[in-house]
CSV table of C-alpha atoms in Angstrom, one decimal:
chain,number,residue,atom,x,y,z
A,1,MET,CA,-131.5,23.9,-88.6
A,2,SER,CA,-134.0,21.2,-89.6
A,3,SER,CA,-134.0,19.8,-86.0
A,4,MET,CA,-134.9,23.2,-84.7
A,5,ILE,CA,-137.9,23.4,-87.1
A,6,PHE,CA,-139.1,19.9,-85.9
A,7,GLN,CA,-138.7,20.9,-82.3
A,8,ARG,CA,-140.7,24.2,-82.7
A,9,HIS,CA,-143.3,22.6,-85.0
A,10,PRO,CA,-144.0,19.0,-84.0
A,11,ARG,CA,-147.1,18.9,-86.1
A,12,TYR,CA,-145.0,19.6,-89.2
A,13,ALA,CA,-142.6,16.8,-88.2
A,14,ILE,CA,-145.5,14.4,-87.9
A,15,LEU,CA,-146.9,15.4,-91.3
A,16,VAL,CA,-143.5,14.9,-92.9
A,17,PHE,CA,-143.2,11.5,-91.3
A,18,VAL,CA,-146.6,10.4,-92.5
A,19,LEU,CA,-145.9,11.5,-96.1
A,20,LEU,CA,-142.5,9.7,-96.1
A,21,ALA,CA,-144.1,6.5,-94.7
A,22,GLY,CA,-146.9,6.7,-97.2
A,23,THR,CA,-144.5,7.0,-100.1
A,24,VAL,CA,-142.4,4.0,-98.9
A,25,TRP,CA,-145.6,1.9,-98.5
A,26,LEU,CA,-146.8,2.8,-102.0
A,27,LEU,CA,-143.4,2.0,-103.5
A,28,TYR,CA,-143.4,-1.5,-102.1
A,29,SER,CA,-147.1,-2.3,-102.3
A,30,GLU,CA,-147.6,-1.0,-105.9
A,31,GLY,CA,-144.3,-2.1,-107.3
A,32,GLY,CA,-142.9,1.4,-107.7
A,33,HIS,CA,-139.4,0.5,-106.8
A,34,ALA,CA,-137.0,0.0,-109.7
A,35,GLY,CA,-136.9,-3.3,-111.5
A,36,GLN,CA,-140.2,-4.5,-110.2
A,37,SER,CA,-143.3,-5.2,-112.3
A,38,GLY,CA,-145.6,-5.4,-109.4
A,39,PRO,CA,-146.0,-6.1,-105.7
A,40,ARG,CA,-143.1,-8.2,-104.3
A,41,ASP,CA,-145.4,-10.5,-102.4
A,42,LEU,CA,-148.1,-11.2,-105.1
A,43,SER,CA,-148.6,-14.8,-105.9
A,44,VAL,CA,-148.0,-16.0,-109.5
A,45,THR,CA,-151.8,-16.3,-109.9
A,46,ALA,CA,-152.3,-12.7,-108.8
A,47,ARG,CA,-149.6,-11.4,-111.1
A,48,VAL,CA,-151.1,-13.2,-114.1
A,49,GLU,CA,-154.5,-11.9,-113.3
A,50,ARG,CA,-153.3,-8.3,-113.0
A,51,ALA,CA,-151.3,-8.6,-116.2
A,52,GLU,CA,-154.5,-9.9,-117.9
A,53,THR,CA,-156.4,-6.9,-116.7
A,54,ILE,CA,-153.9,-4.6,-118.3
A,55,TYR,CA,-153.8,-6.7,-121.5
A,56,GLN,CA,-157.6,-6.4,-121.9
A,57,ARG,CA,-157.2,-2.6,-121.8
A,58,THR,CA,-154.7,-3.0,-124.7
A,59,LEU,CA,-157.3,-4.9,-126.7
A,60,LYS,CA,-159.7,-2.0,-126.4
A,61,GLY,CA,-156.9,0.3,-127.6
A,62,ARG,CA,-156.5,-1.9,-130.7
A,63,GLU,CA,-160.2,-1.5,-131.5
A,64,THR,CA,-159.8,2.3,-131.2
A,65,LEU,CA,-156.7,2.3,-133.5
A,66,ILE,CA,-158.5,0.2,-136.2
A,67,LYS,CA,-161.4,2.6,-136.2
A,68,LYS,CA,-159.1,5.6,-136.4
A,69,PHE,CA,-157.1,4.3,-139.4
A,70,GLY,CA,-159.7,2.0,-141.0
A,71,PRO,CA,-162.3,2.2,-139.8
A,72,THR,CA,-162.4,-1.6,-140.7
A,73,PRO,CA,-159.6,-4.1,-140.7
A,74,ASN,CA,-159.9,-4.4,-144.5
A,75,GLN,CA,-158.8,-0.8,-144.8
A,76,ILE,CA,-155.7,-1.1,-142.7
A,77,ALA,CA,-152.4,-1.4,-144.6
A,78,MET,CA,-149.7,-3.5,-143.1
A,79,PHE,CA,-147.0,-0.9,-143.7
A,80,PRO,CA,-148.4,2.3,-145.2
A,81,PRO,CA,-146.3,4.1,-147.8
A,82,ASP,CA,-144.5,7.4,-147.0
A,83,GLU,CA,-147.1,9.5,-148.7
A,84,ASN,CA,-149.5,12.3,-147.8
A,85,PRO,CA,-151.6,12.0,-145.9
A,86,TRP,CA,-149.1,10.1,-143.8
A,87,PRO,CA,-150.6,7.5,-141.4
A,88,PRO,CA,-148.4,7.2,-138.4
A,89,TYR,CA,-148.5,3.5,-137.7
A,90,THR,CA,-147.2,0.1,-138.8
A,91,ALA,CA,-149.0,-3.3,-138.4
A,92,TRP,CA,-147.0,-4.0,-135.3
A,93,ASP,CA,-148.6,-1.1,-133.5
A,94,PHE,CA,-151.8,-3.1,-133.3
A,95,PHE,CA,-150.1,-6.0,-131.6
A,96,PRO,CA,-148.0,-4.7,-128.7
A,97,PRO,CA,-146.3,-7.2,-126.3
A,98,ALA,CA,-148.5,-5.8,-123.5
A,99,PHE,CA,-148.6,-8.8,-121.2
A,100,ASN,CA,-146.3,-8.7,-118.2
A,101,CYS,CA,-144.2,-11.8,-117.7
A,102,PRO,CA,-144.9,-13.0,-114.1
A,103,HIS,CA,-141.3,-14.0,-113.6
A,104,GLU,CA,-137.9,-12.8,-114.8
A,105,ARG,CA,-137.7,-12.0,-118.5
A,106,GLU,CA,-134.4,-12.5,-120.3
A,107,ARG,CA,-132.8,-13.1,-123.6
A,108,VAL,CA,-131.6,-16.7,-123.9
A,109,GLY,CA,-128.9,-17.5,-126.4
A,110,THR,CA,-126.6,-15.1,-128.3
A,111,LEU,CA,-127.3,-11.4,-128.7
A,112,GLY,CA,-128.4,-10.8,-132.3
A,113,ASP,CA,-129.8,-13.5,-134.5
A,114,GLY,CA,-130.3,-16.8,-132.7
A,115,GLY,CA,-131.3,-15.7,-129.2
A,116,LYS,CA,-134.9,-15.6,-127.9
A,117,TRP,CA,-136.7,-13.8,-125.1
A,118,VAL,CA,-138.0,-16.2,-122.4
A,119,CYS,CA,-140.2,-15.7,-119.4
A,120,GLY,CA,-139.1,-17.6,-116.2
A,121,LEU,CA,-136.5,-20.0,-117.4
A,122,SER,CA,-135.9,-20.5,-113.7
A,123,GLN,CA,-139.3,-22.2,-113.4
A,124,VAL,CA,-138.0,-25.2,-115.4
A,125,GLU,CA,-134.5,-25.3,-114.0
A,126,ASN,CA,-135.1,-28.4,-112.0
A,127,LYS,CA,-138.3,-29.6,-113.7
A,128,PRO,CA,-137.8,-33.4,-114.1
A,129,ASP,CA,-140.0,-33.7,-117.3
A,130,CYS,CA,-139.0,-30.4,-119.0
A,131,VAL,CA,-139.6,-30.6,-122.7
A,132,VAL,CA,-138.4,-28.1,-125.4
A,133,TYR,CA,-139.2,-28.2,-129.1
A,134,SER,CA,-137.2,-26.2,-131.5
A,135,PHE,CA,-138.2,-25.8,-135.2
A,136,GLY,CA,-135.7,-24.0,-137.4
A,137,ILE,CA,-132.1,-24.7,-136.4
A,138,ASN,CA,-130.2,-23.3,-139.4
A,139,GLY,CA,-126.8,-24.2,-137.9
A,140,GLU,CA,-127.1,-21.9,-134.9
A,141,SER,CA,-128.0,-23.4,-131.5
A,142,SER,CA,-127.0,-20.8,-128.9
A,143,PHE,CA,-130.6,-20.7,-127.6
A,144,GLU,CA,-130.8,-24.4,-127.2
A,145,ALA,CA,-127.3,-24.6,-125.7
A,146,GLU,CA,-128.1,-22.1,-123.0
A,147,ILE,CA,-131.3,-23.9,-122.0
A,148,LEU,CA,-129.3,-27.1,-121.6
A,149,ALA,CA,-126.6,-25.4,-119.7
A,150,ARG,CA,-129.0,-23.7,-117.2
A,151,THR,CA,-131.4,-26.6,-116.6
A,152,ASN,CA,-130.8,-30.0,-115.1
A,153,HIS,CA,-133.4,-32.1,-116.9
A,154,CYS,CA,-134.6,-30.3,-120.0
A,155,GLN,CA,-134.6,-32.4,-123.2
A,156,ILE,CA,-134.7,-30.6,-126.6
A,157,TRP,CA,-136.2,-32.0,-129.8
A,158,GLY,CA,-135.0,-30.1,-132.8
A,159,TYR,CA,-136.3,-30.2,-136.4
A,160,ASP,CA,-135.0,-28.6,-139.6
A,161,PHE,CA,-134.8,-30.3,-143.0
A,162,SER,CA,-132.1,-27.8,-144.2
A,163,VAL,CA,-129.4,-29.0,-141.9
A,164,ASN,CA,-128.2,-32.3,-140.5
A,165,SER,CA,-127.8,-31.5,-136.8
A,166,PHE,CA,-127.9,-28.9,-134.1
A,167,GLY,CA,-125.3,-26.2,-134.3
A,168,PRO,CA,-121.9,-26.4,-132.7
A,169,GLU,CA,-122.8,-24.3,-129.6
A,170,ILE,CA,-124.2,-27.3,-127.8
A,171,ALA,CA,-121.6,-28.7,-125.3
A,172,VAL,CA,-120.6,-32.4,-125.7
A,173,ALA,CA,-121.7,-33.1,-122.1
A,174,ASP,CA,-125.3,-31.9,-123.0
A,175,ARG,CA,-125.8,-33.7,-126.3
A,176,HIS,CA,-127.4,-36.7,-124.6
A,177,ARG,CA,-130.3,-34.4,-123.9
A,178,THR,CA,-130.9,-33.5,-127.5
A,179,HIS,CA,-132.8,-35.2,-130.3
A,180,PHE,CA,-132.6,-34.0,-133.9
A,181,HIS,CA,-134.5,-35.0,-137.0
A,182,ALA,CA,-134.3,-33.5,-140.5
A,183,TYR,CA,-138.1,-33.1,-140.7
A,184,GLY,CA,-140.2,-30.1,-141.7
A,185,LEU,CA,-143.1,-28.7,-139.7
A,186,ALA,CA,-146.4,-28.3,-141.7
A,187,GLY,CA,-150.1,-28.0,-141.3
A,188,LYS,CA,-150.6,-31.5,-142.7
A,189,ASP,CA,-148.6,-34.6,-142.6
A,190,ASN,CA,-146.7,-35.5,-145.8
A,191,HIS,CA,-144.0,-38.1,-145.2
A,192,GLY,CA,-144.7,-40.9,-147.7
A,193,PRO,CA,-142.0,-43.0,-149.3
A,194,ASP,CA,-141.9,-40.7,-152.3
A,195,SER,CA,-141.4,-37.5,-150.3
A,196,ASP,CA,-138.0,-35.9,-150.5
A,197,ILE,CA,-138.7,-34.0,-147.3
A,198,LYS,CA,-140.8,-35.5,-144.5
A,199,TYR,CA,-143.3,-33.1,-143.1
A,200,TYR,CA,-145.2,-33.5,-139.8
A,201,THR,CA,-147.7,-31.5,-137.9
A,202,LEU,CA,-146.9,-30.6,-134.3
A,203,GLN,CA,-149.6,-33.0,-133.1
A,204,SER,CA,-148.0,-35.9,-135.0
A,205,LEU,CA,-144.5,-35.2,-133.6
A,206,MET,CA,-145.8,-35.0,-130.1
A,207,ALA,CA,-147.5,-38.3,-130.5
A,208,MET,CA,-144.4,-39.9,-132.0
A,209,ASN,CA,-142.4,-38.7,-129.1
A,210,GLY,CA,-144.9,-39.7,-126.5
A,211,HIS,CA,-145.4,-36.1,-125.2
A,212,ASP,CA,-148.5,-34.5,-123.8
A,213,HIS,CA,-146.9,-31.2,-123.0
A,214,ILE,CA,-144.1,-28.9,-124.2
A,215,ASP,CA,-142.7,-26.3,-121.8
A,216,ILE,CA,-140.9,-24.1,-124.4
A,217,LEU,CA,-141.8,-24.1,-128.1
A,218,LYS,CA,-139.6,-22.2,-130.6
A,219,ILE,CA,-140.8,-21.9,-134.2
A,220,ASP,CA,-138.9,-20.2,-137.0
A,221,VAL,CA,-140.1,-21.8,-140.3
A,222,GLU,CA,-140.0,-19.0,-142.9
A,223,SER,CA,-143.6,-18.0,-143.2
A,224,TRP,CA,-145.1,-21.4,-142.6
A,225,GLU,CA,-145.8,-20.5,-139.0
A,226,PHE,CA,-149.3,-19.2,-139.8
A,227,GLU,CA,-150.4,-22.5,-141.3
A,228,VAL,CA,-148.8,-24.8,-138.7
A,229,VAL,CA,-149.9,-22.8,-135.7
A,230,THR,CA,-153.4,-22.5,-137.0
A,231,ALA,CA,-153.6,-26.2,-137.6
A,232,PHE,CA,-152.4,-26.9,-134.1
A,233,VAL,CA,-154.5,-24.3,-132.2
A,234,GLU,CA,-157.9,-24.8,-133.9
A,235,PRO,CA,-158.7,-28.3,-132.5
A,236,PHE,CA,-158.0,-26.9,-129.0
A,237,LEU,CA,-160.3,-23.9,-129.6
A,238,ARG,CA,-163.1,-26.3,-130.7
A,239,SER,CA,-162.6,-28.6,-127.7
A,240,GLY,CA,-162.1,-25.8,-125.2
A,241,LYS,CA,-159.0,-27.6,-123.8
A,242,PRO,CA,-155.9,-25.5,-123.0
A,243,LEU,CA,-152.9,-25.6,-125.3
A,244,PRO,CA,-150.3,-28.1,-124.2
A,245,PHE,CA,-147.4,-25.8,-124.1
A,246,GLY,CA,-146.1,-23.2,-121.7
A,247,GLN,CA,-144.7,-20.5,-123.9
A,248,LEU,CA,-144.0,-19.8,-127.6
A,249,GLN,CA,-141.1,-18.0,-129.2
A,250,ILE,CA,-141.9,-17.4,-132.9
A,251,GLU,CA,-140.6,-15.3,-135.8
A,252,LEU,CA,-143.4,-13.9,-138.0
A,253,HIS,CA,-142.7,-13.6,-141.7
A,254,THR,CA,-145.6,-11.5,-143.0
A,255,TRP,CA,-144.6,-11.5,-146.7
A,256,GLU,CA,-147.6,-10.8,-148.9
A,257,LYS,CA,-149.9,-11.0,-145.8
A,258,LYS,CA,-152.9,-8.7,-145.4
A,259,PHE,CA,-153.8,-7.0,-142.1
A,260,PRO,CA,-157.2,-8.8,-141.8
A,261,ASP,CA,-155.5,-12.2,-142.1
A,262,ILE,CA,-152.9,-11.3,-139.5
A,263,LEU,CA,-155.6,-9.9,-137.2
A,264,GLU,CA,-157.7,-13.1,-137.5
A,265,TRP,CA,-154.7,-15.3,-136.8
A,266,TRP,CA,-153.6,-13.3,-133.9
A,267,GLN,CA,-157.0,-13.3,-132.3
A,268,LYS,CA,-157.1,-17.1,-132.5
A,269,LEU,CA,-153.9,-17.2,-130.4
A,270,GLU,CA,-155.4,-14.8,-127.9
A,271,GLN,CA,-158.6,-16.8,-127.7
A,272,ALA,CA,-156.5,-19.9,-127.0
A,273,GLY,CA,-154.8,-18.1,-124.1
A,274,LEU,CA,-151.6,-16.9,-125.6
A,275,ARG,CA,-150.3,-13.5,-124.5
A,276,PRO,CA,-147.3,-11.6,-126.0
A,277,PHE,CA,-144.8,-10.5,-123.5
A,278,PHE,CA,-142.0,-9.4,-125.8
A,279,GLN,CA,-141.4,-8.3,-129.4
A,280,GLU,CA,-138.1,-7.9,-131.2
A,281,PRO,CA,-138.1,-6.7,-134.8
A,282,ASN,CA,-135.6,-8.4,-137.1
A,283,LEU,CA,-133.3,-5.4,-137.5
A,284,VAL,CA,-130.7,-7.4,-139.4
A,285,TYR,CA,-133.3,-8.1,-142.2
A,286,ASN,CA,-134.5,-4.5,-142.0
A,287,ASN,CA,-131.0,-3.2,-142.4
A,288,TYR,CA,-130.2,-5.5,-145.4
A,289,ASN,CA,-133.3,-4.1,-147.0
A,290,ARG,CA,-132.3,-0.5,-146.2
A,291,GLY,CA,-135.3,0.0,-143.9
A,292,ARG,CA,-137.9,-0.6,-146.6
A,293,ASP,CA,-139.2,-3.8,-145.2
A,294,GLN,CA,-140.4,-4.4,-141.7
A,295,ASP,CA,-142.3,-7.6,-142.2
A,296,LEU,CA,-140.1,-9.9,-140.0
A,297,THR,CA,-140.4,-9.7,-136.3
A,298,GLU,CA,-139.9,-12.0,-133.2
A,299,TYR,CA,-142.7,-12.4,-130.6
A,300,SER,CA,-142.7,-14.3,-127.4
A,301,PHE,CA,-146.0,-15.6,-125.9
A,302,ILE,CA,-146.9,-17.1,-122.6
A,303,ASN,CA,-149.9,-19.4,-122.3
A,304,ILE,CA,-152.1,-18.2,-119.4
A,305,ARG,CA,-154.4,-21.3,-119.5
A,306,GLY,CA,-153.8,-24.8,-118.2
A,307,ASP,CA,-151.3,-26.2,-115.7
A,308,THR,CA,-147.9,-25.0,-116.9
A,309,ALA,CA,-144.7,-24.3,-115.1
A,310,PHE,CA,-144.9,-20.6,-115.9
A,311,VAL,CA,-148.4,-19.7,-114.6
A,312,SER,CA,-149.3,-22.4,-112.1
A,313,PRO,CA,-148.4,-21.6,-108.5
A,314,PRO,CA,-145.6,-23.6,-106.9
A,315,LYS,CA,-146.6,-26.2,-104.4
A,316,ASP,CA,-145.5,-24.1,-101.4
A,317,GLU,CA,-147.5,-21.0,-102.5
């Protein structure tokens, strides 16, 4: 029946062909096919640039949301009470993970507590000088173990004063690529002879280890993250130099924090070139508190400035 229609109405057949061809072209050129975040043939640089364009629109949306519920940051509650009039937001609505990872995005490590969301682990699979820092071990190292298992050269430096080593997940064959110290991470050094716990800044630890870059930086330090990240980022903001790490996996503990403080801290990260590409609320904590507290959440950031394995084009691009 359809063949008869095409024979009797060739113009109709041509029109159908043109529409189908146009649809296929749009799917492949605009990333409309399933599982794609953009054009298949876009360079890494182009994917990052397009993701940044989208992210900048999100920043305008944040301004609009603040004016709607504020209208100033000082008037924004982190987690409004369930009262009338009921404001339909939480603090996390102002900080969506709106940046598209330019590579594969996956959870590395165990499902549940311990795993982290990473952008483009494949980009450091064979990197000869791959460096990973992990702050906050707490006896569980599935994240670090999977990085070691899936890369050929990555070395991991772990720090946690509450335990004596990495967790048991790390295979014996990979332990030669791990380095553990029972140190704490802080905004200022404090490691004198009278100190029960030795605290170091991230700058000091990098200098001690002879590192000028970190590919993947994981921080889970029970609310100290605001102080330590600020202390590390601010000198780079003053100098205009890019941050020396490729991406950041961090858990935020916003206990007793006010929205203007979180906003100011977050904007420093953005100014330094960090862009959130994933968020995962700590649902275990939320469940234990019967849904009353939502002030713990995981974020993953990618650094869009500088020469890193995750945003710099490969040599053959």
